[in-house]
Amino acid sequence: MANNEELFKQIIAHAKEYGYIFPSSEIYDGLSAVYDYGQYGVELKNNIKQYWWKAMVQYHENIVGLDSAIFMHPTIWKASGHVDAFNDPLIDNKDSKKRYRADVLIEDHIQKIEDKINKEVEKAKKRFENFDEKMYRSTNARVMGYQQQIDDITARYADLMQRNDLAGLRQLIIDLEIACPISGTRNWTDVRQFNLMFSTQMGSVAEGADTIYLRPETAQGIFVNFLNVQKTGRMKLPFGIAQIGKAFRNEIVARQFIFRMREFEQMEMQFFVRPGEELKWFDYWKKERIQWHQSLGIPAENYRFHDHEKLAHYANAATDIEFKFPFGFKELEGIHSRTNYDLSRHEEFSGKKLRYFDPETNESYVPYVVETSIGVDRMFLAVFSYAYREEKLEDGSTRVVLRLPAMLAPIKAAVLPLVKKDGMPEKAREIMDLLKRDFLCQYDEKDAIGRRYRRQDAIGTPYCITVDNQTLEDNTVTIRDRDTMEQHRVAIDQLPTILWQKLRLCGK
Ligand code: ATP
């Protein structure tokens, strides 16, 4: 049984081998933390986006979509606070010359203590049968000790981050005796702030051209279009604007595959509400979003909320939905009650009113905002890593299978003639024609049927339709289920209905 690190490596290798994800610019040795999605990856990604869009825009009459440009007026990033405060605290090791995020070094240290707790608990569970009181007490004491350490470090760390105390962060790294993983030394520089936005020049002449930024989030495009959408769509509060698009961050510690990339995609929704009603809507969106995740059929124990205790100065509530990735629970989605901060700042910087006239109260005001923000790529990694399994079969062989939720799977059905003769390929082509307008299907006649089934398992195709001798006599085929590997015989003309039933496109 692979440990988590090995498992993660296998997942990355599988994603490449089966055309899901390739390193960017691979023939030039790649570009750090940038990835390309292959023929199956792009389908899975599109299906995730469609699943989100349907749940947000199609199912909510008061949410509409938007596609704003990546380039925006540079003052937007002044108003949003990104020019002055979208920073990561960096620290260098003087011996290895490697650069780290100070906050990540501390969080990794906390994670290591958490791992120790998990190990103790696992050990205790294994010895449960002959677990006596003495053992209980010593395990308990160790776990309590570790927990106390975590609480102390977390409290000090949160306070330093809140006060932006860079010298204090450095001191905490030294006090915790954190060493550079490369050089093994604790020879650290001061901590400095590093802005995460990529910038470029607009216009053909560099001098006199304005510096503009590649957007680090899609949300600001929504805020600056708030009145355009509200007026042209005759939207009444509460209402939401949803957007899917690329975002760019010059991440220093870009690692863990597509979990942290420099170019990634976000699915964000800003929900505009009456002042005073934001916490009610915050709770509503917490419930809606966790339900969306669970509608995919991934068991609930893979998700948890992490409520923020220390809030950004503009927020009055915030939580992360964390997912159990192969490297532990990490943020997958953020839900934030952002008050009227962003719209007010854009009023201030643009000099234009961004107010809503409320016909019920006869008042004009700047609405409050609850935001849900999820990374497409992180969602991809969550689904993909959960789906990846190596299974031992009854006959002693193993198979690698991607148990992707059927509605997200790239290929919905493979159509396979049992052999390449006797009119079976022609019949299989007829079935392709019957299905391909509604479902992305794949025709495959190469190799023995068992190998073709394994290949579709590895791609995550939920159904294989096989044309055999009997098909030619009575127009029936077998349909094989990826997860149970069971096969049933059905009439060809029933196939579209059967697939529609099995692949309900949105599980909500
Ligand atoms: P983290 O703490 O992991 O850096 P964040 O709190 O900065 O994330 P947000 O600014 O709240 O993230 O962005 C919303 C969502 O966008 C995140 O929950 C995540 O799914 C996604 N996201 C953010 N940064 C990246 C990145 N560098 N690569 C991939 N996805 C990202």
CSV table of C-alpha atoms in Angstrom, one decimal, residues 20 37 39-55 244 265 267 292 296 376 379-380 383 404-412 438-440 459-460 462 503-507:
chain,number,residue,atom,x,y,z
A,20,TYR,CA,-4.9,14.6,-18.3
A,37,TYR,CA,-4.4,20.2,-19.7
A,39,GLN,CA,-7.2,15.7,-24.2
A,40,TYR,CA,-9.0,14.2,-21.2
A,41,GLY,CA,-7.9,17.0,-18.7
A,42,VAL,CA,-9.7,19.7,-20.7
A,43,GLU,CA,-12.9,17.6,-20.8
A,44,LEU,CA,-12.8,17.1,-17.0
A,45,LYS,CA,-12.0,20.7,-16.4
A,46,ASN,CA,-14.9,21.9,-18.7
A,47,ASN,CA,-17.3,19.5,-17.0
A,48,ILE,CA,-16.3,20.9,-13.5
A,49,LYS,CA,-16.9,24.4,-14.8
A,50,GLN,CA,-20.2,23.5,-16.3
A,51,TYR,CA,-21.3,21.7,-13.1
A,52,TRP,CA,-20.5,24.8,-11.1
A,53,TRP,CA,-22.1,27.2,-13.6
A,54,LYS,CA,-25.3,25.2,-13.6
A,55,ALA,CA,-25.5,25.1,-9.8
A,244,ILE,CA,-15.1,31.8,-14.4
A,265,GLU,CA,-8.6,29.4,-13.0
A,267,MET,CA,-14.9,30.2,-10.3
A,292,TRP,CA,-22.6,21.2,-4.1
A,296,LEU,CA,-20.7,14.7,-6.4
A,376,VAL,CA,-11.0,25.1,-10.9
A,379,MET,CA,-11.2,21.2,-7.7
A,380,PHE,CA,-9.8,19.1,-10.5
A,383,VAL,CA,-11.8,15.0,-7.8
A,404,LEU,CA,-14.7,9.9,-11.3
A,405,PRO,CA,-18.3,11.1,-10.7
A,406,ALA,CA,-20.0,10.0,-13.9
A,407,MET,CA,-21.3,13.5,-14.8
A,408,LEU,CA,-17.7,14.8,-14.7
A,409,ALA,CA,-16.0,12.0,-16.5
A,410,PRO,CA,-14.4,13.1,-19.8
A,411,ILE,CA,-15.7,10.2,-21.9
A,412,LYS,CA,-19.1,9.0,-21.0
A,438,ASP,CA,-25.6,13.9,-26.7
A,439,PHE,CA,-22.5,12.3,-25.1
A,440,LEU,CA,-18.8,12.4,-25.7
A,459,ILE,CA,-9.3,7.0,-18.1
A,460,GLY,CA,-12.4,6.9,-15.8
A,462,PRO,CA,-18.1,5.1,-16.6
A,503,LEU,CA,-25.5,10.5,-16.1
A,504,ARG,CA,-27.9,13.1,-14.6
A,505,LEU,CA,-25.9,16.1,-15.5
A,506,CYS,CA,-26.3,18.0,-12.3
A,507,GLY,CA,-26.7,16.1,-9.0
